[in-house]
Coordinates of C-alpha atoms and ligand atoms in Angstrom, one line a residue:
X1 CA 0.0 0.0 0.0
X2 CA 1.4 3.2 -1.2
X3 CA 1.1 5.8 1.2
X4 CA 1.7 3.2 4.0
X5 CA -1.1 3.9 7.1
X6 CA 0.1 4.9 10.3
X7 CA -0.6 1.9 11.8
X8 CA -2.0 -1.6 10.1
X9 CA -2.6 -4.9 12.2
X10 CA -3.4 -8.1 10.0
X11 CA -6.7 -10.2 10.7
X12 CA -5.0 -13.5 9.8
X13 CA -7.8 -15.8 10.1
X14 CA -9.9 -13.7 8.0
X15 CA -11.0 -12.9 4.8
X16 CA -13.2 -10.2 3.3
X17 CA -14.7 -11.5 -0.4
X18 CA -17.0 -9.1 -2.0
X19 CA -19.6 -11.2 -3.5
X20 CA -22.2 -10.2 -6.0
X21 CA -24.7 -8.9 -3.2
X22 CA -23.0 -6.6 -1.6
X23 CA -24.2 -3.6 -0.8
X24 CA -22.6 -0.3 0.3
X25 CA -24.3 1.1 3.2
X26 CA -23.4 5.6 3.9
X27 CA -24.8 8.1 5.4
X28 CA -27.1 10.7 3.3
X29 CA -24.3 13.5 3.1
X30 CA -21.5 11.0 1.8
X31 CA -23.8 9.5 -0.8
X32 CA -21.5 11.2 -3.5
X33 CA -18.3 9.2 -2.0
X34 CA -20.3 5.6 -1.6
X35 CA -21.6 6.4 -5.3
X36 CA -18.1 7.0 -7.0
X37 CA -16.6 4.0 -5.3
X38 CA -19.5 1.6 -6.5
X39 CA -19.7 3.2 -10.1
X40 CA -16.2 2.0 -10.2
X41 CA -16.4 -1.5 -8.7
X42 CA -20.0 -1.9 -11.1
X43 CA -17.2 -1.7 -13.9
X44 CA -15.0 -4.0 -12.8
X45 CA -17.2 -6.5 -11.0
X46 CA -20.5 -6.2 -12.7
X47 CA -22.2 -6.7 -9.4
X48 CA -25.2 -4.1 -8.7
X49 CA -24.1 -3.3 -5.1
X50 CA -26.8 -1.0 -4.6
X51 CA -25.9 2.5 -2.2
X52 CA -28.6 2.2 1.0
X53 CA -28.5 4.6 3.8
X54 CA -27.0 3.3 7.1
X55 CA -24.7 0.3 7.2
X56 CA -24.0 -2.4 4.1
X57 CA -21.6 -5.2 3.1
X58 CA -19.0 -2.2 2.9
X59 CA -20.0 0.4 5.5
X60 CA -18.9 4.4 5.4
X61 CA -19.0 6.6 8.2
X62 CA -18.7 9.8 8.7
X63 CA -19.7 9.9 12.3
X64 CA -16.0 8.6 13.8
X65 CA -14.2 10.6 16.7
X66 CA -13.0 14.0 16.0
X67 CA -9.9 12.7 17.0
X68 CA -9.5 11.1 13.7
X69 CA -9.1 14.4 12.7
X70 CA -9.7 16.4 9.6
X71 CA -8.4 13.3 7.2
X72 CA -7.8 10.4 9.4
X73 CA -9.8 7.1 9.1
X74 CA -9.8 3.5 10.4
X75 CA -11.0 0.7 8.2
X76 CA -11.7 -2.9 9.2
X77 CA -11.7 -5.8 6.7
X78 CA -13.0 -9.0 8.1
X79 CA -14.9 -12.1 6.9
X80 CA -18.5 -10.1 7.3
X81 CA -17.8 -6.9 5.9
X82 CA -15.4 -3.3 5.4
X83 CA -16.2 -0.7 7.7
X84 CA -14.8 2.9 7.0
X85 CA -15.5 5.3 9.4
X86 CA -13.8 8.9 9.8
X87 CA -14.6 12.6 11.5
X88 CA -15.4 14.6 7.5
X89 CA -16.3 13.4 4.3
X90 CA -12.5 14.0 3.8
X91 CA -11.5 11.7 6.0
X92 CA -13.9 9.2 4.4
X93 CA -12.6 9.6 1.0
X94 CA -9.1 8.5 2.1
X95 CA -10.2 5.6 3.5
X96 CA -12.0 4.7 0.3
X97 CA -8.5 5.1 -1.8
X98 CA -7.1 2.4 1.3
X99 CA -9.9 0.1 0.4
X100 CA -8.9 0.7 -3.2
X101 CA -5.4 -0.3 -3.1
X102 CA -6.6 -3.6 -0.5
X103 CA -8.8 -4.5 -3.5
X104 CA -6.9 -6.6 -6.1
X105 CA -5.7 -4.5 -8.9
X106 CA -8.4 -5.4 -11.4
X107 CA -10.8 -3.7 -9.4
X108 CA -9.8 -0.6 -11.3
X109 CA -10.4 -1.6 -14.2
X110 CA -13.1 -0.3 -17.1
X111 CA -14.7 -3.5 -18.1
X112 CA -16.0 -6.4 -16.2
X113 CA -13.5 -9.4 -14.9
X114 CA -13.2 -12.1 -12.8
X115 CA -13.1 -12.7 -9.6
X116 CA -12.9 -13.7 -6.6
X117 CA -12.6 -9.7 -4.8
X118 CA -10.8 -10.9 -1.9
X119 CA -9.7 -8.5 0.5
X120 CA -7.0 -10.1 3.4
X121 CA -8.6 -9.2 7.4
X122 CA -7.2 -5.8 8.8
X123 CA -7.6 -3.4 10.9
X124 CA -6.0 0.3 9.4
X125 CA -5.7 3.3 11.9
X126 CA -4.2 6.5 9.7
X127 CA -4.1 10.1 9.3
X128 CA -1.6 12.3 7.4
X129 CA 2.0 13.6 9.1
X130 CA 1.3 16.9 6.7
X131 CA -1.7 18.4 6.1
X132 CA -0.1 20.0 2.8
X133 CA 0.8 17.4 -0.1
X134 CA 0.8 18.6 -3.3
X135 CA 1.3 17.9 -6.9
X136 CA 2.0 20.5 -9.4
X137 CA 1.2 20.8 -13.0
X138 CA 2.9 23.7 -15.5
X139 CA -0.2 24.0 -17.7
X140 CA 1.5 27.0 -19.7
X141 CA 4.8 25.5 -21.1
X142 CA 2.4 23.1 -22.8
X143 CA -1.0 23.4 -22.2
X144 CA -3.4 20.5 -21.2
X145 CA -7.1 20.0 -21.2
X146 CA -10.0 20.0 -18.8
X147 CA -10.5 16.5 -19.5
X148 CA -6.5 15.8 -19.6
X149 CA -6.2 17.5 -16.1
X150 CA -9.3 15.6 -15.0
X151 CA -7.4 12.6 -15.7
X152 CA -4.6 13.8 -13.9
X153 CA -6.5 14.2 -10.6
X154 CA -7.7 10.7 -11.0
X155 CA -4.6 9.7 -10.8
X156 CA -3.2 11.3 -8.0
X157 CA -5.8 11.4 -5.8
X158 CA -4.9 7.7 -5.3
X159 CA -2.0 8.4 -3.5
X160 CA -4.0 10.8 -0.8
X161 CA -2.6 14.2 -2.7
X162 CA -4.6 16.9 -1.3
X163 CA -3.5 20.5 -3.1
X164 CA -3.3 20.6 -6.7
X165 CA -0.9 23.5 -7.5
X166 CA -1.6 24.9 -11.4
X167 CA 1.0 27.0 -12.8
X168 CA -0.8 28.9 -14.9
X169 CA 1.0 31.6 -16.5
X170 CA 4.2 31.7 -17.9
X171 CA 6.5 33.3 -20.9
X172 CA 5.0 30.9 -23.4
X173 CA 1.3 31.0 -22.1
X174 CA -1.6 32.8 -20.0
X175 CA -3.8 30.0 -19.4
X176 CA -6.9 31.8 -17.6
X177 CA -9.2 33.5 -18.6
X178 CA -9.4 37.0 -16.9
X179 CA -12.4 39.5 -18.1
X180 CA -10.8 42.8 -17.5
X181 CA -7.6 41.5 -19.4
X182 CA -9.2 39.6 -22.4
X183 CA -5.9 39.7 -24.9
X184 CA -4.0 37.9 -21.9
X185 CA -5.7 34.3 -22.9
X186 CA -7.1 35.2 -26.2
X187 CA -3.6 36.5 -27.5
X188 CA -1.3 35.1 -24.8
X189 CA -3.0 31.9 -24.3
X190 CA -2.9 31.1 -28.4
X191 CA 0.5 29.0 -28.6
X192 CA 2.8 27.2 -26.6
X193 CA 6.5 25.6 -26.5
X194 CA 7.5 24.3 -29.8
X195 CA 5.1 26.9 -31.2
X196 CA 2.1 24.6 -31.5
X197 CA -1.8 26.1 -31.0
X198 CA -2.0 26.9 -27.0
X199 CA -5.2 27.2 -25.0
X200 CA -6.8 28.4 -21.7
X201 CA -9.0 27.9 -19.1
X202 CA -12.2 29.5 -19.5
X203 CA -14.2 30.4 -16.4
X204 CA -16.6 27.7 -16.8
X205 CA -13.7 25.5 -17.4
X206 CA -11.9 26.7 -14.6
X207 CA -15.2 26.4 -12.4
X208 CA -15.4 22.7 -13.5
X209 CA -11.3 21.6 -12.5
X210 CA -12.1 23.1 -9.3
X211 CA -15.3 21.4 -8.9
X212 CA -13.7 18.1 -10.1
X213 CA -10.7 18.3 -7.8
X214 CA -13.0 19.2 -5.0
X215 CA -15.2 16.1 -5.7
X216 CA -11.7 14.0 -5.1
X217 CA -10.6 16.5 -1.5
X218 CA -7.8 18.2 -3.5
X219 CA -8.0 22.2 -3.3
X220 CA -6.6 23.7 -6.2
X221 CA -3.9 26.3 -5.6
X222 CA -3.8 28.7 -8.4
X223 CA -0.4 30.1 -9.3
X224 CA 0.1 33.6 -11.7
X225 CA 3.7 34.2 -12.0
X226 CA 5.6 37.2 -11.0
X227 CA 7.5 39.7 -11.9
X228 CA 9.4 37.4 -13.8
X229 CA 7.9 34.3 -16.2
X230 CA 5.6 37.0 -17.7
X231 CA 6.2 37.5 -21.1
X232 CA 2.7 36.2 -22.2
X233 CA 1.2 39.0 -20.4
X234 CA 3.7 41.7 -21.6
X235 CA 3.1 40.6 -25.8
X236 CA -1.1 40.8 -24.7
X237 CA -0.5 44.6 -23.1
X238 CA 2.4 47.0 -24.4
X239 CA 1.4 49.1 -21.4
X240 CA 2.7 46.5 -19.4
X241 CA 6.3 47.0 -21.1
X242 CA 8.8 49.5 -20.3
X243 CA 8.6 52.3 -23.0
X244 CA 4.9 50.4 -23.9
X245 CA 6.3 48.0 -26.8
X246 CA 4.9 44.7 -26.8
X247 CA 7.3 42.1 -27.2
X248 CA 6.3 39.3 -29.1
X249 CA 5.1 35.7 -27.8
X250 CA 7.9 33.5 -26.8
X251 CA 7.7 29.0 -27.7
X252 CA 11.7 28.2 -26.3
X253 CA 12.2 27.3 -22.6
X254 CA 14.9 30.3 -21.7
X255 CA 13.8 31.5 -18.1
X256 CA 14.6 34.3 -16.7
X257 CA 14.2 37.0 -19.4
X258 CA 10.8 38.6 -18.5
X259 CA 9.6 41.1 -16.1
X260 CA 6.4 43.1 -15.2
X261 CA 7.5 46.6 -14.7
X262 CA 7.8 47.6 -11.2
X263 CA 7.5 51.3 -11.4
X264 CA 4.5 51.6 -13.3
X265 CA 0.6 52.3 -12.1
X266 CA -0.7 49.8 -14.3
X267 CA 1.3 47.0 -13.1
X268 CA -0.5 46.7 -9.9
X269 CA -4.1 47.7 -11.3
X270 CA -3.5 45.0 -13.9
X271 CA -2.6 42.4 -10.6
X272 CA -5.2 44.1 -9.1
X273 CA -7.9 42.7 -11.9
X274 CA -6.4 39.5 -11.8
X275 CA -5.5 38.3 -8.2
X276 CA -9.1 39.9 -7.7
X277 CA -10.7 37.8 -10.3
X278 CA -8.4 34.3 -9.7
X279 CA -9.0 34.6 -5.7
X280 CA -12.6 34.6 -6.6
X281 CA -12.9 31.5 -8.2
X282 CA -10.3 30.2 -5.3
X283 CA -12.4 27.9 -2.8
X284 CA -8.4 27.4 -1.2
X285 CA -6.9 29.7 1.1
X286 CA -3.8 29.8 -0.8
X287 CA -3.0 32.0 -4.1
X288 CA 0.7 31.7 -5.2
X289 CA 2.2 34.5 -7.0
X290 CA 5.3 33.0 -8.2
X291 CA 8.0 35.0 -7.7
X292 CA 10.7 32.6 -9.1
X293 CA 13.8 33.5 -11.1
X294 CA 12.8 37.3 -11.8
X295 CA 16.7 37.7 -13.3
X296 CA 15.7 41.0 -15.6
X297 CA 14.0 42.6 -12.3
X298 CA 16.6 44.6 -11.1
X299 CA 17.0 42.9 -7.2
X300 CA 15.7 46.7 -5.0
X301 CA 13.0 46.7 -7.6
X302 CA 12.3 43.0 -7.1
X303 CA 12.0 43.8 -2.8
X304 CA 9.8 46.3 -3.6
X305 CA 7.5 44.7 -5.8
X306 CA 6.8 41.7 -3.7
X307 CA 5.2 43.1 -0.8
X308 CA 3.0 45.1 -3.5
X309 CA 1.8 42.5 -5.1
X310 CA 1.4 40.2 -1.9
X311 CA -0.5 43.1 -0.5
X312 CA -2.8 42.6 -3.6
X313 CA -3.1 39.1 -2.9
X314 CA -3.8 39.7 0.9
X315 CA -6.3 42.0 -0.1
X316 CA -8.5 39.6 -1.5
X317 CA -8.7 36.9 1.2
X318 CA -6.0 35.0 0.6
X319 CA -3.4 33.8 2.2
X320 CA 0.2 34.3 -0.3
X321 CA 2.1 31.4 -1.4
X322 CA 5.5 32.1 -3.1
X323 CA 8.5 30.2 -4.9
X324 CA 11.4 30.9 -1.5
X325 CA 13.0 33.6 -3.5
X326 CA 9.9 35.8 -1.7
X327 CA 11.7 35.2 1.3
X328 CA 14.0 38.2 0.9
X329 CA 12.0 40.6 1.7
X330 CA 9.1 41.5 4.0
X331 CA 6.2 38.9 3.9
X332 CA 2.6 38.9 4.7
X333 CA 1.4 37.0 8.1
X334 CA 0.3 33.8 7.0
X335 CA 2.9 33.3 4.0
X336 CA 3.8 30.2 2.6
X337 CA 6.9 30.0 0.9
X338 CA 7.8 27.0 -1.5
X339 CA 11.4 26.0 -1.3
X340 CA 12.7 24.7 -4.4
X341 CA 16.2 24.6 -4.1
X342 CA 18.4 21.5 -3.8
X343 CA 21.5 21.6 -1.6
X344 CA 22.2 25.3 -2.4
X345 CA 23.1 27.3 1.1
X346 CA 21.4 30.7 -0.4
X347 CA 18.4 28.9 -1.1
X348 CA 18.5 27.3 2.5
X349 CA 19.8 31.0 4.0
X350 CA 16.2 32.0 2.2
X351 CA 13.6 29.2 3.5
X352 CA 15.4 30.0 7.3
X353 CA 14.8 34.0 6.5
X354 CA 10.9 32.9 6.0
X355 CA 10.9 30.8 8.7
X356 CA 11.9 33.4 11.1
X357 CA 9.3 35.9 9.8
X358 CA 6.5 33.4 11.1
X359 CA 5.9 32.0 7.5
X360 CA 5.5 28.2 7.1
X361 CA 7.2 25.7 4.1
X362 CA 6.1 23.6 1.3
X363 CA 9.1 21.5 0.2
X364 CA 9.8 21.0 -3.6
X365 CA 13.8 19.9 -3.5
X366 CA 14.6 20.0 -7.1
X367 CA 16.5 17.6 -6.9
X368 CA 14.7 15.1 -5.1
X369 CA 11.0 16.5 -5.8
X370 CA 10.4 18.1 -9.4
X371 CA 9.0 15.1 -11.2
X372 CA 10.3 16.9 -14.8
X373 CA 14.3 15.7 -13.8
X374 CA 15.3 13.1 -15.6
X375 CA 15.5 9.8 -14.4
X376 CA 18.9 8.4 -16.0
X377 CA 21.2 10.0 -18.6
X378 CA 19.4 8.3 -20.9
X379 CA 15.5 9.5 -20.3
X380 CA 14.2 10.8 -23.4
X381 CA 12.1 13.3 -21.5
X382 CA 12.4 15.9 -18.8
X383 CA 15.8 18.3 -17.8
X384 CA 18.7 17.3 -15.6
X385 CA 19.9 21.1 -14.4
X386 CA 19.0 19.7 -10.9
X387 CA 20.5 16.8 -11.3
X388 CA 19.1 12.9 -12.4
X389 CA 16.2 11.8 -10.0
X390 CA 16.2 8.4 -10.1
X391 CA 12.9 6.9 -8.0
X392 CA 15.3 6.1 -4.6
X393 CA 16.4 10.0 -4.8
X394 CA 12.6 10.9 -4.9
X395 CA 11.9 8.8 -2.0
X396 CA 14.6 8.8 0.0
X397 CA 14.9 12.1 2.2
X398 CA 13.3 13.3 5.3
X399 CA 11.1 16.6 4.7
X400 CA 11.8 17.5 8.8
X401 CA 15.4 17.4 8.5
X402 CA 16.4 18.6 4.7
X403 CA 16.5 21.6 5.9
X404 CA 19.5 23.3 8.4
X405 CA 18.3 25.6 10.8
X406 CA 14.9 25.2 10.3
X407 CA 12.5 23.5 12.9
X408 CA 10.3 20.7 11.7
X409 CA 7.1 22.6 13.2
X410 CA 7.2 25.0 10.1
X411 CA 7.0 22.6 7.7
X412 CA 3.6 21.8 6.1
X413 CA 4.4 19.6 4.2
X414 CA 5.6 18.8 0.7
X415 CA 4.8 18.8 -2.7
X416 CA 5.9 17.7 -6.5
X417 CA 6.0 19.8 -9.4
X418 CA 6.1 19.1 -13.1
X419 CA 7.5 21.6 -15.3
X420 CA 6.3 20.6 -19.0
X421 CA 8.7 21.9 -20.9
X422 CA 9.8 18.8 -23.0
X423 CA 5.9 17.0 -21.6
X424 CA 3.6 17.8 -24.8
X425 CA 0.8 15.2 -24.0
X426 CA -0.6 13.2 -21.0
X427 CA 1.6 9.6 -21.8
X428 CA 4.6 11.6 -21.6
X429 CA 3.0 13.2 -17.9
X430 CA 2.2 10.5 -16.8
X431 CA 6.1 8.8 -17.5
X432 CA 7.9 11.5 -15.1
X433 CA 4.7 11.2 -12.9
X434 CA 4.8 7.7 -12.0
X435 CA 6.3 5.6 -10.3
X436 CA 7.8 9.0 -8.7
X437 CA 4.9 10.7 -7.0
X438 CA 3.9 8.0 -5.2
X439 CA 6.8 8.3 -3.0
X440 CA 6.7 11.9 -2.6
X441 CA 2.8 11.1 -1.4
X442 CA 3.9 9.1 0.9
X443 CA 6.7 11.1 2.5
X444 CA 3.8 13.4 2.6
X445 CA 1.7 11.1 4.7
X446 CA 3.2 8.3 6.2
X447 CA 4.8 8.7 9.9
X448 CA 8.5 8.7 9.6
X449 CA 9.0 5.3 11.2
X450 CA 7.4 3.8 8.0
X451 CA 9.7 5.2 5.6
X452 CA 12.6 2.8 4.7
X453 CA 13.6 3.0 1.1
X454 CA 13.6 -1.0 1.3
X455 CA 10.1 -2.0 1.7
X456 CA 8.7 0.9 0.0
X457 CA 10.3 -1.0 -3.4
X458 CA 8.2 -3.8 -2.6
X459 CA 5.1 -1.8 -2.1
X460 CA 6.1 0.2 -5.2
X461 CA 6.4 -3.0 -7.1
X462 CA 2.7 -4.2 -6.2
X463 CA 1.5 -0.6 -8.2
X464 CA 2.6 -1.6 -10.9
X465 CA -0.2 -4.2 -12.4
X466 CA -2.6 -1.4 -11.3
X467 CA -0.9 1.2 -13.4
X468 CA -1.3 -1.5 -16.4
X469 CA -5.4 -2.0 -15.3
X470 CA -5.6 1.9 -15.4
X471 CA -3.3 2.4 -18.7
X472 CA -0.6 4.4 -17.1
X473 CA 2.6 5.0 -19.1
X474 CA 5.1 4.0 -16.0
X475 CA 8.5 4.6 -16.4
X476 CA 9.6 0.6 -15.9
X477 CA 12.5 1.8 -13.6
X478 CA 15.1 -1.0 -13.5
X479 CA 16.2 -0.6 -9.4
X480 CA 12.2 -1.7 -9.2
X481 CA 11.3 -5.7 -9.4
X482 CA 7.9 -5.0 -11.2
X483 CA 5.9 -8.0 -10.8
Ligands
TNX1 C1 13.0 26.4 -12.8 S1 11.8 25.9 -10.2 C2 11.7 27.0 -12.8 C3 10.8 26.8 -13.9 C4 11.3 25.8 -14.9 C5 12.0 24.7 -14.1 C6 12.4 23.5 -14.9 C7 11.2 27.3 -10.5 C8 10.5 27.9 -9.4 N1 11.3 27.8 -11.8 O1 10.5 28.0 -14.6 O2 10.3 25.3 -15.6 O3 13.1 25.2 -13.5 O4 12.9 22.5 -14.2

């Protein structure tokens, strides 16, 4: 089982089989979780197992101990039944993707198959050692569909991912739609790396990701970048530029070369519009405003654009989340700041400077986190400036001590980004994706004392045939015995 539950106790003399009538028995509130888990076993089973209020073959609850907290859950599989039971639908839904992965692998798949649906007698007791664990998706170096994304969440939301962090402006693409700014999707959303036909979110669309990931307990973290990473914008706006000449849209992968333009008015009424019309459609807490590699923002103008723009954020009910760079200068009560460096003491000096400011981390290492590092020499995909990321490196660090100087109470947790630079469709995604993620979920979840790079091959091994049920392209890595 990938993330590995707090604690798990085998029922050795018993046996759960799901038989063909079963039922699934949930309170009225949590009908929408008992009916997504049975739509799925009806594929795979082609059993009815009708959804009845109260208790069933498989039993959810909802009415557990607020001591299970916000996500925790205990399960018990014996020879008479499943019962789930948790605090919050959240905590519910977890449990569900447990039961998932107890369930043999063919469970998840599309079309009807054989039996028997055995499940092996256990009792689970688990909740999450970070309440932030997060995947993130570059939607604007290559943009990808509602339905693409969908799939995407599908996906990760079987390893207990709970934010779902979209970076979603870029040089090569503004990928929401904003009213007040039409030009920045209808102009800057029209291409992409390579040069190829772009795309954006509209607000309907948008509505619907953040609906979708909702219906699966992520929270979507929305993430406009600044100063920097903002040549899309600047071609949509020439009074956005310096001297007011738009420059024109940009399909390479140079970073760095952008910037907003700190001393003008217009700069912050144009943030203004969009933070303003982004935090609106924000159920999350959290807007991230980038602030990563702004190398053509002179570094005074740089401190004094971020507080501006984090005021802006700040302004509109939101709390500001911010690549560690942020760090340098005055930040917000409430900050997050995303470290994303690898063993680099300035990066490190930077995460401590946010720390002692009161703000809190999200942990990207490059080097052991960002999911668009190449594997070996040898991957076709992905970039290697942070070095190769084989799956041991992804797993094998401890988010409470990575950093010096910094105590493990201001750590919230971690989180996996993919940069889609070389990534131009949703095989080549899923590739860097998996079998990586997985292990960053778990480092996410799973107390310390279960982490032990050893046995989490094993259980990495054991996803495998469900990756080939669900049609994952896995990257077959060769230090894994896939079954
Ligand atoms: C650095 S990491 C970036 C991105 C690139 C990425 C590629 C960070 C905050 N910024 O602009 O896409 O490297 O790995």
């Amino acid at each position: 089982m990938i993330p590995q539950p707090t604690a798990q106790q085998a029922l050795p003399d018993e046996t759960f089989t799901l038989l063909s009538d079963a039922t699934i028995g949930v309170d009225e509130q949590m009908q929408t979780i008992a009916d997504n888990l049975a739509a799925q076993l009806r594929r795979s089973t082609g059993f009815a197992l009708p959804v009845q209020q109260g208790t069933g073959t498989i039993t959810l609850s909802a009415n557990g101990p607020e001591s299970l907290g916000a996500e925790g859950y205990e399960l018990r599989a014996d020879a008479s039944g499943v019962t789930i039971t948790a605090a919050t639908a959240e905590g519910l839904f977890r449990g569900v993707t447990t039961l998932r992965q107890l369930l043999p692998a063919k469970a998840e798949a599309g079309s009807e198959q054989d039996g028997p649906w055995e499940v092996a007698g256990t009792t689970i007791s688990d909740s999450p050692r970070y309440g932030y664990r997060g995947v993130m998706l570059d939607v604007s170096r290559h943009f990808f569909t509602v339905d693409q994304v969908k799939h995407f969440i599908d996906l990760v939301s079987l390893y207990k991912i709970n934010r779902l962090h979209l970076h979603l402006s870029d040089d090569q693409g503004w990928r929401i739609q904003v009213d007040t700014w039409p030009r920045l999707t209808e102009h800057g959303g029209s291409q992409q790396v390579g040069g190829s036909a772009g795309g954006y979110y509209t607000k309907a669309d948008y509505a619907d990701l953040v609906q979708y990931a909702a219906e699966h307990y992520i929270t979507v973290v929305p993430e406009i970048d600044t100063p920097g990473h903002t040549n899309a914008a600047l071609a949509s706006y020439p009074e956005l530029n310096k001297g007011d000449q738009a420059p024109d849209l940009y399909t390479e992968t140079e970073v760095g070369f952008s910037s907003l333009t700190i001393d003008k008015d217009v700069t912050y009424a144009f943030l203004d519009d969009v933070f303003r019309e982004v935090a609106e459609q924000t159920p999350g807490d959290l807007l991230h405003l980038g602030g990563d590699e702004a190398h053509s923002t002179p570094h005074s103008e740089y401190l004094a654009f971020v507080p501006k723009a984090a005021e802006l954020v700040v302004k509109y009910g939101k709390r500001v989340m911010g690549w560690h760079e942020i760090a340098d200068g005055p930040l917000p009560a409430g900050t997050v700041v995303q470290y994303w460096g690898t063993e680099d003491p300035k990066a490190q000096v930077l995460a401590q400077q946010a720390v002692e400011q009161g703000a809190t981390l999200v942990l990207s290492p490059a080097n052991r986190a960002y999911l668009d590092m190449k594997y070996h020499e040898e991957t076709p995909l992905g970039l290697q400036w942070a070095g190769l990321v084989s799956v041991e490196q992804s797993y094998s660090w401890n988010p409470a001590t990575l950093l010096p100087n910094v105590p493990a109470s201001a750590i919230d947790g971690v989180e996996a980004p993919l940069w889609t630079e070389t990534l131009d469709d949703l095989e080549k995604v899923e590739f860097m994706v998996f079998p990586r993620l997985p292990g960053i979920a778990e480092l996410g979840w799973s107390p310390e004392s279960a982490l032990d790079w050893t046995t989490y091959r094993d259980r990495l091994a054991e996803q495998g045939p469900r990756w080939e049920v669900l049609g994952v392209n896995f990257y077959r890595a060769p230090e894994i015995d896939w079954r």
